[in-house]
Tab-separated table of C-alpha atoms (C1' of nucleotides) in Angstrom:
chain	number	residue	atom	x	y	z
A	34	UNK	CA	133.317	97.967	108.431
A	35	UNK	CA	130.729	96.225	106.443
A	36	UNK	CA	129.108	97.423	103.298
A	37	UNK	CA	126.579	95.612	101.156
A	38	UNK	CA	128.818	92.695	100.062
A	39	UNK	CA	129.865	91.949	103.623
A	40	UNK	CA	126.314	92.206	104.950
A	41	UNK	CA	125.019	90.033	102.108
A	42	UNK	CA	127.686	87.425	102.894
A	43	UNK	CA	126.441	87.398	106.473
A	44	UNK	CA	122.804	87.184	105.352
A	45	UNK	CA	123.536	84.297	103.013
A	46	UNK	CA	125.350	82.501	105.830
A	47	UNK	CA	122.605	83.011	108.374
A	48	UNK	CA	119.600	82.173	106.232
A	49	UNK	CA	120.059	78.421	105.689
A	50	UNK	CA	121.147	77.863	109.280
A	51	UNK	CA	118.493	79.737	111.225
A	52	UNK	CA	115.410	80.066	109.029
A	53	UNK	CA	112.571	78.307	110.890
A	54	UNK	CA	114.700	78.121	114.034
A	55	UNK	CA	113.131	78.732	117.457
A	56	UNK	CA	114.844	81.123	119.857
A	57	UNK	CA	115.463	79.423	123.178
A	58	UNK	CA	117.925	81.682	124.973
A	59	UNK	CA	118.983	85.337	124.913
A	60	UNK	CA	122.016	86.608	126.764
A	61	UNK	CA	122.782	90.326	126.647
A	62	UNK	CA	126.393	90.870	127.699
A	63	UNK	CA	126.495	94.576	126.842
A	64	UNK	CA	123.252	96.526	126.766
A	65	UNK	CA	124.845	99.223	124.607
A	66	UNK	CA	124.369	96.879	121.662
A	67	UNK	CA	120.615	97.251	122.200
A	68	UNK	CA	120.648	101.051	122.120
A	69	UNK	CA	118.263	101.023	119.175
A	70	UNK	CA	115.817	98.789	121.011
A	71	UNK	CA	113.522	101.145	122.898
A	72	UNK	CA	112.047	98.568	125.267
A	73	UNK	CA	115.208	97.682	127.148
A	74	UNK	CA	116.966	94.385	127.777
A	75	UNK	CA	114.127	92.460	129.443
A	76	UNK	CA	111.612	93.367	126.759
A	77	UNK	CA	114.144	92.294	124.115
A	78	UNK	CA	114.635	88.927	125.801
A	79	UNK	CA	110.976	88.248	126.481
A	80	UNK	CA	109.911	89.067	122.935
A	81	UNK	CA	112.531	86.832	121.365
A	82	UNK	CA	112.367	83.774	123.562
A	83	UNK	CA	109.922	81.291	122.037
A	84	UNK	CA	109.688	83.176	118.736
A	85	UNK	CA	110.535	81.631	115.396
A	86	UNK	CA	112.934	83.200	112.886
A	87	UNK	CA	111.034	83.182	109.586
A	88	UNK	CA	113.762	84.367	107.231
A	89	UNK	CA	116.727	86.699	106.838
A	90	UNK	CA	116.240	89.779	104.687
A	91	UNK	CA	118.639	92.548	103.696
A	92	UNK	CA	118.268	96.002	102.249
A	93	UNK	CA	121.481	97.961	101.814
A	94	UNK	CA	123.436	97.352	105.012
A	95	UNK	CA	120.392	96.566	107.170
A	96	UNK	CA	119.460	92.979	108.027
A	97	UNK	CA	116.261	91.773	109.589
A	98	UNK	CA	114.596	88.561	110.608
A	99	UNK	CA	110.781	88.540	110.637
A	100	UNK	CA	109.524	86.842	113.787
A	101	UNK	CA	106.771	84.293	114.245
A	102	UNK	CA	105.540	84.893	117.778
A	103	UNK	CA	104.329	81.922	119.836
A	104	UNK	CA	100.579	81.292	119.697
A	105	UNK	CA	99.871	82.867	123.095
A	106	UNK	CA	101.490	86.121	121.998
A	107	UNK	CA	100.550	86.162	118.323
A	108	UNK	CA	98.417	89.252	117.993
A	109	UNK	CA	98.467	92.003	115.462
A	110	UNK	CA	102.106	92.712	116.040
A	111	UNK	CA	104.326	92.143	113.045
A	112	UNK	CA	107.830	92.208	114.400
A	113	UNK	CA	111.369	91.633	113.202
A	114	UNK	CA	114.759	91.355	114.821
A	115	UNK	CA	116.746	94.105	113.087
A	116	UNK	CA	120.525	94.098	112.973
A	117	UNK	CA	123.073	96.578	111.754
A	118	UNK	CA	126.792	95.825	111.857
A	119	UNK	CA	127.960	99.430	112.114
A	120	UNK	CA	131.727	99.644	111.633
A	121	UNK	CA	132.796	96.479	113.390
A	122	UNK	CA	129.837	94.160	113.896
A	123	UNK	CA	129.927	90.429	113.247
A	124	UNK	CA	127.214	87.794	113.387
A	125	UNK	CA	128.793	84.441	114.104
A	126	UNK	CA	127.186	81.015	114.217
A	127	UNK	CA	128.814	78.719	116.753
A	128	UNK	CA	128.091	75.377	118.276
A	129	UNK	CA	127.405	75.630	122.013
A	130	UNK	CA	130.673	75.378	123.913
A	131	UNK	CA	132.744	76.717	121.016
A	132	UNK	CA	135.499	78.921	122.407
A	133	UNK	CA	134.394	82.405	123.416
A	134	UNK	CA	134.649	85.110	120.767
A	135	UNK	CA	136.244	88.302	122.006
A	136	UNK	CA	133.958	91.329	122.198
A	137	UNK	CA	130.756	89.280	122.093
A	138	UNK	CA	127.880	91.574	123.092
A	139	UNK	CA	124.776	89.419	122.635
A	140	UNK	CA	124.229	85.661	122.375
A	141	UNK	CA	121.009	84.225	120.979
A	142	UNK	CA	120.580	80.473	121.294
A	143	UNK	CA	118.339	78.823	118.727
A	144	UNK	CA	117.060	75.377	117.952
A	145	UNK	CA	117.168	74.872	114.201
A	146	UNK	CA	114.476	73.138	112.179
A	147	UNK	CA	116.805	70.119	112.015
A	148	UNK	CA	116.904	70.001	115.808
A	149	UNK	CA	120.488	71.224	115.894
A	150	UNK	CA	121.291	73.769	118.588
A	151	UNK	CA	123.181	76.846	117.377
A	152	UNK	CA	124.530	79.965	119.036
A	153	UNK	CA	124.148	83.250	117.194
A	154	UNK	CA	126.813	85.582	118.579
A	155	UNK	CA	126.712	89.314	117.937
A	156	UNK	CA	130.289	90.552	118.215
A	157	UNK	CA	131.066	94.254	117.922
A	158	UNK	CA	134.250	96.057	118.843
A	159	UNK	CA	133.108	99.647	118.542
A	160	UNK	CA	129.420	99.147	119.373
A	161	UNK	CA	128.242	101.276	116.473
A	162	UNK	CA	126.180	98.306	115.385
A	163	UNK	CA	123.003	97.180	117.115
A	164	UNK	CA	120.260	94.627	117.497
A	165	UNK	CA	116.673	95.728	118.038
A	166	UNK	CA	113.125	94.467	117.714
A	167	UNK	CA	111.084	96.647	115.460
A	168	UNK	CA	107.628	96.880	113.970
A	169	UNK	CA	107.259	95.905	110.315
A	170	UNK	CA	105.403	98.204	107.957
A	171	UNK	CA	104.429	98.248	104.284
A	172	UNK	CA	107.175	99.254	101.875
A	173	UNK	CA	106.722	102.628	100.204
A	174	UNK	CA	106.352	101.049	96.761
A	175	UNK	CA	104.437	97.974	97.893
A	176	UNK	CA	107.119	95.613	96.564
A	177	UNK	CA	109.373	93.327	98.566
A	178	UNK	CA	111.108	94.639	101.668
A	179	UNK	CA	114.539	93.602	100.521
A	180	UNK	CA	116.758	90.832	99.272
A	181	UNK	CA	116.258	87.348	100.651
A	182	UNK	CA	117.438	85.170	97.745
A	183	UNK	CA	113.909	84.309	96.706
A	184	UNK	CA	112.971	82.988	100.118
A	185	UNK	CA	109.799	84.426	101.557
A	186	UNK	CA	107.784	84.617	98.351
A	187	UNK	CA	104.141	84.739	99.348
A	188	UNK	CA	104.903	85.029	103.059
A	189	UNK	CA	103.078	87.698	105.047
A	190	UNK	CA	106.340	89.557	105.652
A	191	UNK	CA	107.509	89.653	102.042
A	192	UNK	CA	106.443	93.231	101.310
A	193	UNK	CA	107.202	94.615	104.767
A	194	UNK	CA	110.197	96.535	106.098
A	195	UNK	CA	111.172	97.506	109.649
A	196	UNK	CA	110.218	101.084	110.487
A	197	UNK	CA	113.821	101.839	111.393
A	198	UNK	CA	114.972	100.900	107.878
A	199	UNK	CA	112.053	102.341	105.935
A	200	UNK	CA	114.053	105.424	104.952
A	201	UNK	CA	116.721	103.271	103.288
A	202	UNK	CA	116.213	103.101	99.529
A	203	UNK	CA	116.741	99.978	97.487
A	204	UNK	CA	120.277	98.851	96.744
A	205	UNK	CA	121.687	98.034	93.290
A	206	UNK	CA	121.364	94.265	93.860
A	207	UNK	CA	117.682	94.504	94.783
A	208	UNK	CA	115.472	93.053	91.992
A	209	UNK	CA	113.273	96.147	92.346
A	210	UNK	CA	116.149	98.629	92.127
A	211	UNK	CA	115.024	101.584	90.016
A	212	UNK	CA	118.011	102.995	88.174
A	213	UNK	CA	115.990	105.779	86.568
A	214	UNK	CA	114.838	107.016	89.958
A	215	UNK	CA	118.467	107.167	91.082
A	216	UNK	CA	119.549	108.997	87.927
A	217	UNK	CA	116.761	111.516	88.526
A	218	UNK	CA	118.066	112.102	92.049
A	219	UNK	CA	121.610	112.587	90.757
A	220	UNK	CA	120.343	115.248	88.365
A	221	UNK	CA	118.918	117.244	91.256
A	222	UNK	CA	121.958	117.075	93.514
A	223	UNK	CA	124.700	119.621	93.486
A	224	UNK	CA	126.689	117.695	96.097
A	225	UNK	CA	129.855	115.825	95.249
A	226	UNK	CA	129.210	112.420	93.713
A	227	UNK	CA	130.845	110.471	96.526
A	228	UNK	CA	128.653	112.117	99.107
A	229	UNK	CA	125.667	111.171	96.963
A	230	UNK	CA	126.840	107.558	96.557
A	231	UNK	CA	127.164	107.279	100.334
A	232	UNK	CA	123.702	108.707	100.936
A	233	UNK	CA	121.570	105.665	101.794
A	234	UNK	CA	118.445	107.619	100.868
A	235	UNK	CA	119.627	108.016	97.281
A	236	UNK	CA	120.741	104.427	96.806
A	237	UNK	CA	121.864	102.062	99.539
A	238	UNK	CA	124.594	99.585	100.297
A	239	UNK	CA	127.636	101.639	99.296
A	240	UNK	CA	130.244	102.635	101.864
A	241	UNK	CA	133.717	104.087	101.723
A	242	UNK	CA	135.466	101.150	100.021
A	243	UNK	CA	133.019	100.564	97.202
A	244	UNK	CA	132.447	104.292	96.631
A	245	UNK	CA	136.175	104.805	96.048
A	246	UNK	CA	136.387	101.695	93.873
A	247	UNK	CA	133.393	102.645	91.722
A	248	UNK	CA	134.655	106.190	91.208
A	249	UNK	CA	138.087	104.875	90.231
A	250	UNK	CA	136.556	102.618	87.594
A	251	UNK	CA	134.379	105.414	86.254
A	252	UNK	CA	137.343	107.871	86.343
A	253	UNK	CA	135.337	110.376	88.349
A	254	UNK	CA	136.618	112.715	91.058
A	255	UNK	CA	134.842	112.284	94.384
A	256	UNK	CA	133.848	115.948	94.522
A	257	UNK	CA	132.376	116.124	91.018
A	258	UNK	CA	128.879	117.573	91.488
A	259	UNK	CA	126.378	114.770	90.812
A	260	UNK	CA	124.207	116.989	88.606
A	261	UNK	CA	127.189	117.837	86.396
A	262	UNK	CA	127.633	114.203	85.330
A	263	UNK	CA	125.904	113.314	82.048
A	264	UNK	CA	123.197	110.671	82.188
A	265	UNK	CA	125.206	108.141	80.128
A	266	UNK	CA	128.214	108.680	82.390
A	267	UNK	CA	126.077	108.361	85.521
A	268	UNK	CA	124.597	105.158	84.117
A	269	UNK	CA	128.096	103.860	83.523
A	270	UNK	CA	129.025	104.715	87.115
A	271	UNK	CA	125.991	102.850	88.451
A	272	UNK	CA	126.857	99.853	86.296
A	273	UNK	CA	130.355	99.859	87.831
A	274	UNK	CA	128.764	100.075	91.266
A	275	UNK	CA	126.521	97.103	90.562
A	276	UNK	CA	129.350	95.062	89.086
A	277	UNK	CA	131.744	95.787	91.952
A	278	UNK	CA	129.136	94.962	94.581
A	279	UNK	CA	128.236	91.733	92.773
A	280	UNK	CA	131.895	90.730	92.354
A	281	UNK	CA	132.606	91.472	96.000
A	282	UNK	CA	129.645	89.307	97.067
A	283	UNK	CA	131.154	86.434	95.062
A	284	UNK	CA	134.442	86.913	96.935
A	285	UNK	CA	132.697	86.995	100.305
A	286	UNK	CA	133.401	90.701	100.885
A	287	UNK	CA	136.551	92.627	101.782
A	288	UNK	CA	138.629	91.844	104.887
A	289	UNK	CA	141.726	93.747	105.982
A	290	UNK	CA	141.967	92.622	109.591
A	291	UNK	CA	139.905	91.037	112.328
A	292	UNK	CA	137.017	93.449	111.778
A	293	UNK	CA	135.020	91.713	109.104
A	294	UNK	CA	134.180	88.020	109.232
A	295	UNK	CA	131.461	85.843	107.780
A	296	UNK	CA	129.227	83.728	110.048
A	297	UNK	CA	131.966	81.111	110.340
A	298	UNK	CA	134.574	83.660	111.416
A	299	UNK	CA	136.363	83.685	108.063
A	300	UNK	CA	137.431	86.726	106.051
A	301	UNK	CA	136.515	87.605	102.461
A	302	UNK	CA	138.846	87.846	99.478
A	303	UNK	CA	137.900	91.015	97.619
A	304	UNK	CA	140.811	93.032	99.057
A	305	UNK	CA	143.084	91.691	96.300
A	306	UNK	CA	140.787	93.286	93.725
A	307	UNK	CA	140.957	96.804	95.141
A	308	UNK	CA	142.316	99.555	92.877
A	309	UNK	CA	141.969	102.673	95.026
A	310	UNK	CA	140.868	102.033	98.597
A	311	UNK	CA	143.821	101.376	100.922
A	312	UNK	CA	146.211	101.791	97.961
A	313	UNK	CA	147.680	105.121	99.071
A	314	UNK	CA	151.059	105.765	97.433
A	315	UNK	CA	150.901	102.702	95.202
A	316	UNK	CA	150.862	103.183	91.443
A	317	UNK	CA	147.476	103.469	89.786
A	318	UNK	CA	146.865	100.244	87.872
A	319	UNK	CA	145.746	102.261	84.849
A	320	UNK	CA	148.310	105.033	84.582
A	321	UNK	CA	151.014	104.440	87.194
A	322	UNK	CA	150.417	107.725	89.012
A	323	UNK	CA	150.483	107.240	92.821
A	324	UNK	CA	147.062	106.838	94.434
A	325	UNK	CA	146.318	109.725	96.767
A	326	UNK	CA	144.465	109.735	100.054
A	327	UNK	CA	142.690	112.889	101.127
A	328	UNK	CA	140.878	113.447	104.391
A	329	UNK	CA	137.277	114.036	103.499
A	330	UNK	CA	134.174	114.046	105.671
A	331	UNK	CA	136.147	112.797	108.679
A	332	UNK	CA	137.356	109.787	106.728
A	333	UNK	CA	139.623	109.013	103.805
A	334	UNK	CA	139.057	109.313	100.082
A	335	UNK	CA	141.368	107.371	97.791
A	336	UNK	CA	141.724	108.252	94.123
A	337	UNK	CA	144.119	108.660	91.240
A	338	UNK	CA	144.841	112.384	90.809
A	339	UNK	CA	145.747	111.753	87.181
A	340	UNK	CA	142.771	109.817	85.866
A	341	UNK	CA	140.126	111.125	88.264
A	342	UNK	CA	140.237	114.860	87.702
A	343	UNK	CA	137.578	117.335	88.713
A	344	UNK	CA	135.910	118.582	85.548
A	345	UNK	CA	134.433	122.018	85.026
B	246	DA	C1'	119.196	121.809	100.206
B	247	DT	C1'	124.207	121.358	101.518
B	248	DG	C1'	128.288	120.855	103.737
B	249	DG	C1'	130.695	120.463	107.958
B	250	DA	C1'	131.529	119.010	112.610
B	251	DC	C1'	130.743	115.835	115.907
B	252	DA	C1'	128.828	112.064	118.732
B	253	DC	C1'	128.508	107.295	119.405
B	254	DC	C1'	132.904	103.536	120.816
B	255	DT	C1'	137.170	100.311	121.120
B	256	DG	C1'	141.325	98.666	119.420
B	257	DT	C1'	145.594	98.697	116.800
B	258	DG	C1'	149.761	100.377	114.978
B	259	DG	C1'	153.288	103.944	114.260
B	260	DG	C1'	156.437	107.413	116.057
B	261	DC	C1'	159.110	109.010	119.777
C	14	DT	C1'	158.039	99.899	128.147
C	15	DG	C1'	154.753	103.712	127.852
C	16	DC	C1'	152.291	107.584	125.870
C	17	DC	C1'	149.981	110.179	122.336
C	18	DC	C1'	148.092	110.505	117.913
C	19	DA	C1'	146.012	108.914	113.707
C	20	DC	C1'	143.145	105.815	111.874
C	21	DA	C1'	139.308	102.246	111.037
C	22	DG	C1'	134.054	98.850	105.925
C	23	DG	C1'	128.574	103.603	109.521
C	24	DT	C1'	124.829	106.441	110.827
C	25	DG	C1'	122.377	110.198	112.778
C	26	DT	C1'	121.834	114.814	114.388
C	27	DC	C1'	122.624	119.499	115.017
C	28	DC	C1'	124.270	123.938	113.241
C	29	DA	C1'	125.818	127.629	110.018
DNA sequence: ATGGACACCTGTGGGC
DNA sequence: TGCCCACAGGTGTCCA
């Protein structure tokens, strides 16, 4: 489900509530949600209990929380709790005793800096998402690990990234995003532009919704080879990408159903702004031609066959 | 390098 | 009512 705007909405909801909170309780209801944690359930619990959450950082669709281990376990380990929402993950913040959320897989109880007790609930229908504890390492470029809304400046974890997310490149909302590096990658790729936009090692944060929306705005066909797009046109596409992601963040992301929720269990409002995704058969808002859906890479691609033509 | 298939999963909605 | 199929905001891996 979630792409950058949805994950950022979750990050922005978590950060003020649980930064500096101490983990007091960990309940793993379905160990499949820990499949990316190599140490198993007990190791996961023991590492977290007593640790402090130092911040909430995001790069692309990955979220992580650097951990301050209790004094008796503080060694050379620099660890973070890493979360990915997959297709259907949610991170909810509930007061203890709040009614059970269906499909809850992991509950982490924390005591906030204010003394308030909060339950972090990881809910995930399809279990493509995960929680894991991972080692932090230096970023490839030595700059910040990801986006944390300015929090974490000067902290030991600022320029670190979890090993499991180190292959993810910076996203268009990252202050250190390097547009020229992305344009250079486009120029070397013969693959269709949508495939390239979805490749988290070229630029990160884009998924099926925002890829279709960006291509609609730029009037590009999803299969147009990336290297065949002129640099000015590619720049224009990336500006649309950045704008759409930023606008969607302001709307709290895109919700169609029960799959995407913010930390309070509420949906986002960007769905009303969609022009291509989920618009199959409806008239294109530019030219009136019906939006088409084609099966592509085991998923759907939505586009206007009239204003997004494949060019030779 | 590149494109395709598929695996990981559950739930919902449409057609019959 | 049930059954079967298509479909869903992601990622990773294996194979031609």
